[in-house]
Amino acid sequence: MKRIGVDVGGTFTDIMYWDEDGDLAVHKVPSTPHDPSQATVDGVRQLAEQVGISVADLGQFLHGTTVATNIVLEHNGADVGLITTEGFRDILHIARKKRPYNYSSYQDLPWQKWQLVRRRNRRVVPERINAAGEVLVPLDEEAVREQVRVLKDNGVAAIAVCFLHAYRNPAHEQAVKRIIEQEYPGVFISLSSEVAPQYREYERFSTTALNAFVGPKVARYIDNLANTTREAGVRGDIRLMTSAGGLITSQHAVDNPVLLLTSGVVAGLLGGCAIGRASGYPSVITLDVGGTSADIGVAPDGKLRMKHLLDTRIGDYHAMVPMAEVDTIGAGGGSVAFVDEGGMFRVGPRSAGATPGPACYNRGGTEPTSTDAMVVLGWLQADSFLSGSMRVEPQLAEKAIEEHIANKLATSVEHAAVGIFQILAHAMTEAISLHSVRKGYDPRDFSLVAEGGAGPLYAWHIAQQLDIPRVIVPHHPGIASAMGLLATDIRVEQPATVWTSLAAPDLDSVRDAFARLEAQVTEQLTGDGLAPEDFVIERSLDCRYIGQGYELRVPAPAGDIDNTWVASASEAFHQVHERTYLQRFDDKPVHLVNVRVTGIGKVGHVPLAEIESGGEDASAAVKGTREAVFWTDGSKPATFPTTVYDRALLKAGNVLTGPAIVEQFDSTTVIGPRQRATIDRVGHIIIETAAGESAAVDAEGGQR
């Protein structure tokens, strides 16, 4: 089957093609923020022509998008109405009573300043179900009809329905859904019992409201993309990446758009895991630097870590959906450098984006960016962007840095450019430290996978700062997120709250919950066109010690759910707790809060073919030598003669000694002084610091 993966970023849209013969091709085009589908379709057509196929030959179209995330961050979602239990109108306003600044009397609470549902659109109706799922107050259907009419008159585009304890018994929410469909056909409907069927009142309300907030725009985007690709000739269904690192169908995404939050960033982590495995280093830290942001992920042994459900936030809102642990900061090739009113030298998080872009793009941008700094440092050349198809103007980069930074700080353009790089690199270093060292992982046990158009420009320096032993630069670093789409599986997860102590468990409720969830997952996967032999079912548990407020996810033991199973589940939790918090409490009873069933539909992954071997001599790949600025710890920046290589001509076994620059279509790789790089069997560049070698640097920064 011919497959294509498309990852839409803020600056570029990355595309990768793979077919059943193992042929691989990549492409990269500037994004079109006003209509992301335009760049997507144009890029797919160009890549199809490049590999000599018709767009109609594509059997699968895999997509990662930041559309849902951007809607939340930019606060421009739909007008949402809420129908909830009488007495619970202000749950979204009260939240968890946490304040960003504990001792400030004057502050805006983000979830109150930018409300997901305005108070006049939060409507209540008589109904009540208790925590056991028993009906205490029947649903007043006439009151529901009246409130739906009010919301219709108010012009809401989506309606969220959140009743107390609906995770135990969804009957009332389902009844309200039927009434809404009668009274307000066509409006987007979001039910908490479908979106987040778990206990935790505020988080469930927030997630359901978020789903409604992004729903109409995401649905229009997916429908537009589907129509546009269909008109272009694509026959296969679009499958989209979720925040948990799996693929879902376009219809599932339309029904549950909240699952697409952080969609694009997870693809980069999955791609990094595949890259690390291919080079023999499964434990990876991924650094995916694009034009607008940098995404950092940590995968010990190549396995995604999932965030705790109380930490799954997007912007200022809680989203109680499965999310892989990936952090995003505002640091990228388009990050704007400036001197603020207090005289502080700052870079980002504001980005020049695709339009107007960095000053050197000559598209109207006049502010200096990270990309402009690298042009001034000599790392990026006018003819190296997208193989020369995108020209840059070095004099415009120098002018922007001189006017906006160097003159204000009374320094040289060169030193200002070094400062821009180091400020952004420090932000990335701190983010990696936050997700590794501060969570019990030693960066020295990992390899740093440099991804994105700018990741290989920063990785050489960041690895030195954190003592990471090696940097892996994949064959196509700028397309790693698109590769992640082709390296993942179809994934569906369904949770349920059971709430029972494993000291005296209600095993029947556990069995019933697993059976119900497995039936739902199986129905969804078979409805997506998968045969039972094409997917596997996995079980997991959310457990905690009685009295704790946070659960930990634990793999569920295999076998029948009996006393032996309970003992195994308790021991599994003790082990996970010990690994997470460095202690266990065998004398404390374990509480089972949620059970989860995950269906994984296996698809063929992209195989990384071995490249031609060429020995250590890399002279055949040399493009020339140019002057570029570098430094080492404790040294001043200085100009070095730097060898420039053509990535396409490098062979397995080739050795490159820093400082060096490797140019290719989708990215540029920097190898610093005192570093040594080798090309491995699948074409990845492996960069390691060569302490004490001949590239030593004296105290003034000059080569000796």
XYZ file of C-alpha atoms in Angstrom:
704
model
C 0.000 0.000 0.000
C 1.217 3.476 -0.890
C 1.051 5.728 2.167
C 1.729 9.368 2.801
C 2.215 11.233 6.079
C 1.597 14.980 6.317
C 2.508 17.099 9.342
C 1.348 20.710 9.219
C 3.524 23.062 11.250
C 3.373 26.785 11.828
C 6.033 27.526 9.202
C 6.446 24.428 7.011
C 4.321 21.463 6.014
C 6.320 18.206 6.022
C 5.412 15.267 3.803
C 6.790 11.712 3.599
C 5.862 8.962 1.119
C 6.390 5.235 1.599
C 5.200 2.250 -0.439
C 5.087 -1.508 -0.182
C 8.437 -1.812 -2.020
C 10.183 0.208 0.689
C 10.621 3.300 -1.498
C 10.809 6.473 0.585
C 10.562 10.110 -0.494
C 10.184 13.397 1.365
C 9.017 16.902 0.574
C 8.642 20.199 2.412
C 6.583 23.265 1.474
C 5.796 26.543 3.285
C 2.578 26.303 5.315
C -0.490 28.340 4.372
C -1.925 29.440 7.752
C -5.092 30.929 6.212
C -5.958 27.488 4.784
C -3.623 24.628 5.876
C -5.210 22.266 3.352
C -3.786 24.330 0.476
C -0.152 23.639 1.362
C -1.063 20.025 2.166
C -2.621 19.308 -1.215
C 0.017 21.250 -3.161
C 2.799 19.363 -1.369
C 1.158 15.970 -1.881
C 0.732 16.639 -5.586
C 4.362 17.733 -5.944
C 5.660 14.695 -4.056
C 3.474 12.319 -6.065
C 4.882 13.810 -9.270
C 8.391 13.524 -7.827
C 8.044 9.754 -7.209
C 6.178 9.172 -10.466
C 2.756 8.132 -9.192
C -0.753 9.477 -9.383
C -2.326 10.960 -6.253
C -5.114 8.451 -6.792
C -2.627 5.646 -6.094
C -2.337 6.655 -2.439
C -4.051 4.133 -0.188
C -3.550 5.852 3.172
C -3.346 9.503 4.093
C -1.959 10.068 7.625
C -2.133 13.522 9.148
C -0.827 15.399 12.180
C -2.242 18.832 12.849
C -2.071 21.676 15.355
C -5.467 23.081 14.377
C -7.222 22.036 17.603
C -4.296 23.187 19.749
C -4.140 26.584 18.048
C -7.870 27.168 18.557
C -7.434 26.710 22.309
C -4.247 28.776 22.577
C -5.687 31.610 20.497
C -9.069 31.543 22.315
C -11.024 31.630 19.061
C -13.253 28.567 19.333
C -17.020 28.271 19.019
C -19.678 29.894 21.207
C -20.553 26.994 23.493
C -23.664 26.264 25.504
C -23.664 24.002 28.572
C -26.486 21.946 30.035
C -25.754 20.624 33.503
C -27.267 19.430 36.751
C -29.174 22.011 38.781
C -26.798 23.590 41.296
C -23.601 23.001 39.275
C -23.711 25.938 36.885
C -20.397 27.446 37.957
C -18.109 24.396 38.040
C -16.117 25.733 35.070
C -15.724 29.105 36.777
C -14.716 27.819 40.215
C -12.407 25.102 38.848
C -10.029 23.749 41.534
C -9.714 27.122 43.280
C -6.048 27.234 42.347
C -4.435 30.612 41.666
C -1.403 31.148 39.421
C 0.041 33.563 42.036
C -0.925 32.586 45.572
C -0.207 35.958 47.183
C -1.513 38.323 44.513
C -4.916 39.910 45.067
C -4.945 41.277 41.528
C -4.685 38.654 38.856
C -6.612 37.283 35.946
C -7.521 33.626 36.233
C -7.174 32.381 32.658
C -10.137 29.987 32.767
C -12.287 32.901 33.981
C -10.856 35.590 31.706
C -11.187 33.400 28.611
C -14.219 31.303 29.471
C -14.957 28.178 27.498
C -18.669 28.778 28.170
C -20.045 32.206 29.056
C -22.287 32.203 32.117
C -25.449 33.181 30.241
C -24.990 30.044 28.145
C -24.557 27.743 31.145
C -28.049 26.321 31.685
C -29.244 23.970 34.433
C -32.029 21.362 34.505
C -33.507 19.188 37.286
C -31.873 15.734 37.373
C -29.601 13.823 39.738
C -27.710 10.529 39.607
C -25.584 9.397 42.534
C -22.063 7.952 42.511
C -23.462 4.428 42.261
C -25.330 5.310 39.060
C -28.756 5.310 40.710
C -31.333 7.908 39.642
C -32.263 10.164 42.562
C -34.066 12.877 40.554
C -35.551 11.970 37.144
C -34.568 14.128 34.190
C -37.054 16.935 33.485
C -37.233 16.616 29.704
C -39.492 19.640 29.279
C -36.944 21.786 31.116
C -34.260 20.417 28.788
C -36.281 21.443 25.715
C -36.750 24.916 27.129
C -33.017 25.367 27.800
C -32.020 24.029 24.376
C -34.337 26.628 22.794
C -32.674 29.359 24.857
C -29.242 28.224 23.635
C -30.494 28.093 20.070
C -31.807 31.655 20.354
C -28.420 32.692 21.778
C -26.775 31.341 18.632
C -24.373 28.834 20.190
C -22.534 26.633 17.690
C -21.957 23.731 20.097
C -23.606 22.324 23.222
C -21.766 20.467 25.984
C -23.771 18.211 28.312
C -22.227 17.472 31.723
C -24.306 15.844 34.418
C -23.156 14.827 37.861
C -21.933 11.202 37.907
C -22.772 10.652 34.221
C -19.629 8.508 34.025
C -21.563 5.930 36.093
C -24.872 6.179 34.248
C -25.097 8.057 30.926
C -28.882 7.635 30.494
C -29.758 11.262 31.228
C -27.074 12.643 28.944
C -28.187 10.348 26.133
C -31.770 11.571 26.579
C -30.612 15.185 26.371
C -28.705 14.384 23.178
C -31.897 13.088 21.558
C -33.758 16.249 22.555
C -30.998 18.512 21.199
C -31.050 16.672 17.872
C -34.807 17.324 17.678
C -34.768 20.962 18.813
C -31.486 22.156 17.295
C -30.459 19.873 14.415
C -26.919 20.363 13.133
C -25.442 21.837 16.308
C -22.248 20.180 17.581
C -22.978 18.004 20.652
C -20.419 16.973 23.279
C -21.418 14.533 26.053
C -19.181 14.026 29.080
C -20.133 10.330 29.186
C -18.658 9.931 25.694
C -15.734 12.355 25.839
C -14.430 11.716 29.390
C -16.348 8.937 31.183
C -14.311 9.187 34.405
C -14.756 10.667 37.825
C -13.250 14.090 38.691
C -15.922 16.683 38.338
C -14.131 19.803 37.134
C -11.739 18.010 34.777
C -14.637 16.135 33.152
C -16.580 19.383 32.688
C -13.522 21.165 31.269
C -12.716 18.361 28.825
C -16.287 18.173 27.558
C -16.444 21.943 27.126
C -13.070 21.943 25.325
C -14.380 19.288 22.956
C -17.334 21.541 22.135
C -15.130 24.655 21.946
C -12.868 23.234 19.214
C -15.452 20.923 17.627
C -17.098 23.068 14.899
C -13.828 24.505 13.549
C -12.017 21.176 13.634
C -14.951 19.509 11.875
C -14.870 22.150 9.147
C -11.104 21.784 8.800
C -11.266 17.992 8.478
C -14.227 18.150 6.072
C -12.426 20.770 3.980
C -9.230 18.718 3.965
C -11.155 15.562 3.045
C -12.963 17.325 0.211
C -9.802 18.996 -1.061
C -7.769 15.790 -1.038
C -10.647 13.883 -2.613
C -10.823 16.449 -5.417
C -7.063 16.084 -5.843
C -7.564 12.354 -6.348
C -6.722 10.831 -2.943
C -8.979 7.808 -2.420
C -7.976 6.610 1.039
C -9.536 7.894 4.249
C -7.637 10.459 6.312
C -6.333 9.125 9.615
C -5.249 11.642 12.210
C -2.677 11.487 14.999
C -4.018 11.785 18.547
C -2.370 13.202 21.636
C -1.803 9.627 22.867
C 0.337 8.719 19.866
C -2.121 6.676 17.810
C -4.166 7.131 14.653
C -7.934 7.539 14.433
C -10.304 7.900 11.501
C -11.482 11.293 10.316
C -15.009 10.617 11.588
C -13.729 9.687 15.037
C -11.708 12.911 15.030
C -14.756 14.962 14.044
C -16.775 13.410 16.886
C -13.973 13.762 19.472
C -11.714 16.629 18.359
C -10.299 17.034 21.875
C -8.241 13.903 21.105
C -6.271 15.932 18.534
C -4.766 18.316 21.080
C -0.946 18.079 20.787
C -1.461 15.856 17.706
C 1.500 17.127 15.715
C 4.065 17.183 18.515
C 3.543 13.514 19.442
C 4.363 12.460 15.886
C 7.861 13.895 16.302
C 8.432 11.831 19.455
C 7.243 8.663 17.719
C 9.527 9.392 14.798
C 12.432 9.889 17.214
C 11.746 6.519 18.856
C 11.866 4.793 15.460
C 15.082 6.634 14.581
C 16.752 5.675 17.861
C 15.824 1.997 17.471
C 17.198 1.918 13.929
C 20.568 3.255 15.162
C 20.695 0.898 18.145
C 19.958 3.513 20.828
C 16.348 2.952 21.956
C 16.368 5.441 24.881
C 15.969 8.870 23.313
C 15.300 12.496 24.080
C 13.764 14.192 21.069
C 14.378 17.831 20.200
C 12.032 18.847 17.392
C 12.655 22.501 16.506
C 10.475 24.019 13.818
C 9.867 27.579 12.760
C 7.580 28.488 15.646
C 8.217 26.132 18.555
C 10.453 23.422 19.997
C 8.970 20.108 21.161
C 10.828 18.036 23.752
C 10.028 14.406 24.559
C 11.713 11.729 26.673
C 11.234 8.049 25.809
C 13.156 5.583 28.025
C 13.683 2.329 26.102
C 11.766 3.867 23.207
C 8.448 3.863 25.074
C 6.152 6.853 25.312
C 5.415 8.130 28.806
C 1.835 9.197 29.397
C 0.990 12.276 31.417
C -1.062 11.973 34.573
C -4.655 12.909 33.806
C -4.461 15.870 36.178
C -1.451 17.174 34.226
C -2.985 16.896 30.771
C -3.482 20.562 30.128
C -3.628 22.535 26.934
C -2.879 26.184 27.502
C -4.840 27.178 30.605
C -7.429 24.400 30.470
C -7.622 20.840 31.726
C -8.147 18.163 29.070
C -8.653 14.776 30.722
C -7.663 12.724 27.678
C -4.623 10.449 27.202
C -1.567 12.527 26.274
C 1.990 11.455 25.666
C 4.450 13.454 27.719
C 5.787 16.045 25.288
C 6.571 19.659 26.174
C 6.346 22.583 23.777
C 8.088 25.910 24.236
C 8.060 29.036 22.086
C 11.508 28.617 20.549
C 12.058 28.056 16.843
C 13.709 29.286 13.703
C 11.237 32.146 13.472
C 11.517 33.260 17.128
C 11.870 37.043 17.177
C 14.790 38.629 19.077
C 14.316 42.016 20.722
C 15.464 44.312 23.505
C 12.528 45.037 25.803
C 11.670 48.320 27.521
C 13.806 47.412 30.509
C 16.866 46.767 28.332
C 16.604 42.967 28.605
C 17.810 40.943 25.608
C 15.051 38.432 24.835
C 14.168 35.906 22.129
C 10.637 34.561 21.551
C 8.109 33.221 22.215
C 6.664 35.443 19.489
C 7.492 34.073 16.042
C 7.697 35.606 12.613
C 6.022 32.431 11.333
C 5.747 31.631 7.647
C 4.568 35.128 6.760
C 6.417 37.461 6.803
C 9.054 35.105 8.225
C 12.672 35.928 9.158
C 14.183 39.076 7.693
C 16.509 37.036 5.470
C 13.514 35.489 3.668
C 12.876 38.876 2.021
C 9.110 38.510 2.455
C 8.569 41.741 4.343
C 9.936 40.718 7.735
C 12.208 43.294 9.344
C 12.714 41.866 12.864
C 15.696 39.604 13.585
C 15.021 35.932 14.275
C 16.928 32.811 15.215
C 17.269 31.958 11.525
C 18.788 35.370 10.793
C 21.327 34.775 13.579
C 22.438 31.493 12.018
C 22.845 33.173 8.643
C 25.115 35.771 10.271
C 27.105 33.025 12.055
C 27.780 31.410 8.677
C 25.885 28.209 9.423
C 23.188 28.840 6.836
C 23.998 29.935 3.313
C 21.895 31.683 0.706
C 21.755 28.551 -1.466
C 21.240 25.963 1.315
C 17.534 26.502 2.050
C 15.428 23.728 0.553
C 18.266 22.927 -1.893
C 18.286 26.507 -3.125
C 14.575 26.579 -4.017
C 14.083 29.189 -1.270
C 16.582 32.063 -1.469
C 17.728 34.045 1.559
C 19.408 37.430 1.708
C 22.294 37.554 4.269
C 22.498 41.340 4.158
C 18.892 41.606 5.355
C 19.690 39.350 8.337
C 22.705 41.494 9.261
C 20.682 44.702 8.933
C 17.864 43.405 11.161
C 20.236 42.245 13.929
C 22.267 45.428 13.747
C 19.269 47.762 14.000
C 17.229 45.885 16.589
C 19.905 44.248 18.778
C 23.544 45.219 18.197
C 23.048 48.996 18.185
C 20.871 48.892 21.317
C 23.357 46.725 23.215
C 26.463 48.434 21.831
C 27.938 45.190 20.554
C 28.861 43.643 17.218
C 26.389 41.958 14.903
C 28.322 38.716 15.328
C 28.098 38.743 19.145
C 24.419 39.674 18.984
C 23.826 36.648 16.728
C 25.645 34.375 19.205
C 23.441 35.785 21.969
C 20.243 35.026 20.033
C 21.353 31.422 19.572
C 22.437 30.912 23.172
C 19.267 32.393 24.681
C 17.089 30.000 22.698
C 19.444 27.066 23.309
C 19.271 27.728 27.062
C 15.455 27.635 26.965
C 15.591 24.253 25.211
C 18.211 22.932 27.640
C 16.035 23.892 30.616
C 12.996 22.204 29.068
C 14.947 18.970 28.522
C 16.216 19.108 32.110
C 12.654 19.564 33.375
C 11.483 16.416 31.584
C 14.487 14.254 32.379
C 16.608 15.148 35.410
C 13.674 16.439 37.447
C 11.672 13.297 36.731
C 14.361 10.823 37.699
C 16.029 10.243 34.327
C 19.712 10.882 33.693
C 20.283 12.531 30.266
C 23.632 10.702 30.082
C 21.648 7.480 29.617
C 19.920 8.834 26.496
C 20.690 9.888 22.957
C 19.466 13.253 21.676
C 17.525 12.910 18.420
C 17.664 16.206 16.503
C 14.516 16.798 14.474
C 12.811 19.579 12.607
C 14.409 22.085 10.295
C 16.343 23.711 13.173
C 16.898 20.818 15.629
C 20.238 19.756 14.066
C 21.448 23.369 14.325
C 20.980 23.407 18.116
C 21.622 19.801 19.171
C 25.461 19.939 19.089
C 25.454 22.680 21.748
C 22.625 21.353 23.937
C 24.175 17.870 24.126
C 27.364 19.408 25.498
C 25.446 21.423 28.095
C 23.659 18.313 29.433
C 26.500 15.786 28.950
C 24.322 13.758 26.577
C 26.808 11.308 25.005
C 25.558 11.438 21.438
C 23.332 13.270 18.996
C 21.460 11.338 16.312
C 20.552 13.342 13.238
C 18.164 11.258 11.100
C 18.378 11.003 7.369
C 15.506 13.498 7.027
C 15.451 15.539 10.258
C 13.072 18.155 8.902
C 10.489 15.485 8.094
C 10.716 13.471 11.341
C 7.149 14.264 12.418
C 5.824 13.030 9.095
C 7.899 9.896 9.594
C 6.324 9.474 13.035
C 2.937 9.301 11.347
C 4.167 6.369 9.262
C 5.738 4.707 12.311
C 2.660 4.462 14.520
C -0.437 2.313 14.837
C -4.170 2.867 14.945
C -5.003 3.354 18.606
C -8.324 3.560 20.467
C -8.656 3.867 24.243
C -11.743 3.644 26.439
C -11.708 4.270 30.228
C -14.257 3.597 32.976
C -14.334 4.437 36.674
C -14.887 1.398 38.913
C -13.777 2.728 42.339
C -13.009 -0.314 44.440
C -10.367 -1.247 47.025
C -8.141 -4.150 46.067
C -8.173 -5.135 49.750
C -11.856 -6.091 49.348
C -12.544 -5.742 45.610
C -15.819 -5.869 43.755
C -14.501 -8.225 41.089
C -17.813 -8.422 39.242
C -17.740 -4.666 38.548
C -14.153 -4.938 37.294
C -15.038 -7.848 34.997
C -18.144 -6.046 33.694
C -16.205 -2.838 33.028
C -13.457 -4.614 31.094
C -16.005 -6.597 29.071
C -17.996 -3.458 28.203
C -14.904 -1.472 27.214
C -13.454 -4.306 25.137
C -16.749 -4.563 23.244
C -16.689 -0.805 22.564
C -13.074 -0.853 21.377
C -13.649 -3.913 19.188
C -16.730 -2.350 17.632
C -14.855 0.836 16.854
C -11.848 -0.890 15.305
C -13.915 -3.280 13.213
C -16.015 -0.294 12.139
C -12.785 1.324 10.986
C -12.224 -1.614 8.673
C -9.843 -3.737 10.781
C -10.293 -7.478 11.092
C -10.003 -8.959 14.633
C -6.668 -10.542 13.741
C -5.308 -7.096 12.810
C -5.505 -5.575 16.278
C -4.634 -6.407 19.860
C -6.379 -5.469 23.095
C -4.420 -4.186 26.092
C -5.699 -3.589 29.624
C -4.413 -1.115 32.192
C -5.396 0.227 35.603
C -5.307 3.588 37.376
C -4.403 2.864 41.018
C -3.345 4.724 44.145
C -2.930 4.074 47.840
C -6.109 4.782 49.772
C -5.919 8.402 50.874
C -3.785 9.582 47.944
C -5.159 12.125 45.491
C -3.277 10.983 42.372
C -3.351 7.721 40.476
C -0.602 5.959 38.571
C -1.181 3.942 35.436
C -0.326 0.252 35.827
C -0.393 -2.550 33.209
C -3.194 -4.949 34.120
C -2.144 -8.545 34.826
C -3.145 -11.199 32.313
C -5.540 -14.014 33.116
C -8.840 -14.362 34.913
C -9.876 -11.613 37.289
C -9.677 -13.463 40.607
C -7.740 -13.245 43.856
C -4.473 -14.111 42.115
C -5.098 -11.319 39.615
C -5.755 -8.885 42.486
C -2.455 -9.796 44.178
C -0.580 -9.320 40.901
C -2.269 -5.954 40.269
C -1.368 -4.741 43.775
C 2.269 -5.785 43.347
C 2.422 -4.097 39.936
C 1.211 -0.866 41.507
C 3.738 -1.098 44.362
C 6.517 -1.432 41.767
C 5.318 1.500 39.667
C 4.941 3.653 42.777
C 8.459 2.772 43.884
C 9.912 3.582 40.472
C 8.053 6.901 40.401
C 8.494 8.083 43.996
C 11.396 5.873 45.213
C 9.276 4.221 47.896
C 6.489 1.697 48.315
C 4.042 0.961 51.148
C 3.212 -2.724 51.194
C 1.108 -2.320 54.336
C -1.233 0.204 52.661
C -4.290 -1.020 50.727
C -4.367 -0.231 47.012
C -7.383 1.538 45.542
C -8.441 0.804 41.951
C -9.974 3.945 40.455
C -10.209 3.437 36.681
C -9.818 0.566 34.257
C -8.735 1.146 30.660
C -8.883 -0.844 27.462
C -6.679 0.099 24.522
C -7.111 -1.348 21.053
C -4.020 -1.218 18.839
C -4.397 -1.846 15.130
C -1.012 -2.814 13.739
C 0.053 -1.224 10.461
C 3.219 -1.678 8.457
C 5.964 0.644 9.683
C 8.555 2.447 7.608
C 11.685 0.284 7.298
C 14.947 2.210 7.265
C 17.118 0.797 4.513
C 20.886 0.517 4.896
C 22.962 2.880 2.783
C 26.108 2.231 0.777
C 29.286 1.787 2.813
C 32.201 4.093 2.041
C 34.831 3.841 4.764
C 36.011 6.725 6.976
C 37.060 9.095 4.196
C 34.223 11.600 3.573
C 36.122 13.803 1.088
C 33.806 12.796 -1.771
C 30.944 14.585 0.014
C 32.815 17.872 0.610
C 31.132 20.900 -1.000
C 33.774 23.362 0.116
C 35.040 25.341 3.085
C 33.728 28.584 4.558
C 34.264 30.770 7.589
C 31.755 30.216 10.414
C 31.524 31.338 14.038
C 31.889 28.787 16.855
C 32.884 28.598 20.504
C 33.428 26.039 23.244
C 32.823 26.174 26.998
C 34.735 29.114 28.439
C 35.886 30.425 25.074
C 34.905 33.521 23.159
C 33.206 33.175 19.792
C 35.699 33.075 16.952
C 35.779 32.422 13.238
C 36.793 28.930 12.140
C 37.444 27.442 8.709
C 34.541 25.022 8.463
C 34.122 22.091 6.087
C 30.727 21.890 4.384
C 29.364 18.494 3.327
C 26.554 17.400 1.025
C 24.386 15.007 3.049
C 23.267 13.130 -0.058
C 26.868 12.082 -0.821
C 27.770 10.778 2.636
C 28.211 7.013 2.995
C 28.070 4.607 5.936
C 31.300 4.701 7.923
C 32.279 8.230 6.870
C 33.860 10.276 9.669
C 33.441 14.071 9.972
C 35.556 16.175 12.330
C 34.142 19.412 13.714
C 33.658 22.185 13.148
C 31.658 21.082 10.148
C 28.325 21.758 8.491
C 26.183 19.199 6.660
C 23.624 20.574 4.217
C 20.580 18.816 2.820
C 17.131 19.580 1.440
C 15.150 19.763 4.677
C 17.702 20.849 7.288
C 21.299 21.805 8.108
C 23.400 19.972 10.716
C 26.114 21.656 12.761
C 29.033 19.675 14.217
C 30.883 21.800 16.751
C 34.568 22.066 17.609
C 35.903 19.068 19.553
C 33.118 16.918 18.110
C 33.343 13.937 15.821
C 30.533 12.502 13.688
C 30.133 9.151 11.963
C 27.542 7.989 9.471
C 25.839 4.784 10.595
C 24.477 1.962 8.453
C 21.036 3.601 7.922
C 22.486 7.016 7.109
C 22.023 8.724 10.470
C 24.702 11.162 11.617
C 25.983 10.199 15.073
C 27.709 13.177 16.747
C 29.895 12.638 19.808
C 32.157 15.041 21.694
C 35.798 14.136 21.150
C 37.427 15.631 24.242
C 41.154 16.237 23.968
C 41.297 15.741 20.203
C 43.137 17.969 17.748
C 40.340 20.494 17.448
C 41.301 22.034 20.787
C 40.517 25.689 21.246
C 42.604 28.212 23.155
C 41.281 30.681 25.717
C 40.659 33.357 23.107
C 38.586 30.992 20.959
C 41.006 30.676 18.050
C 42.080 27.334 16.630
C 45.604 26.195 17.441
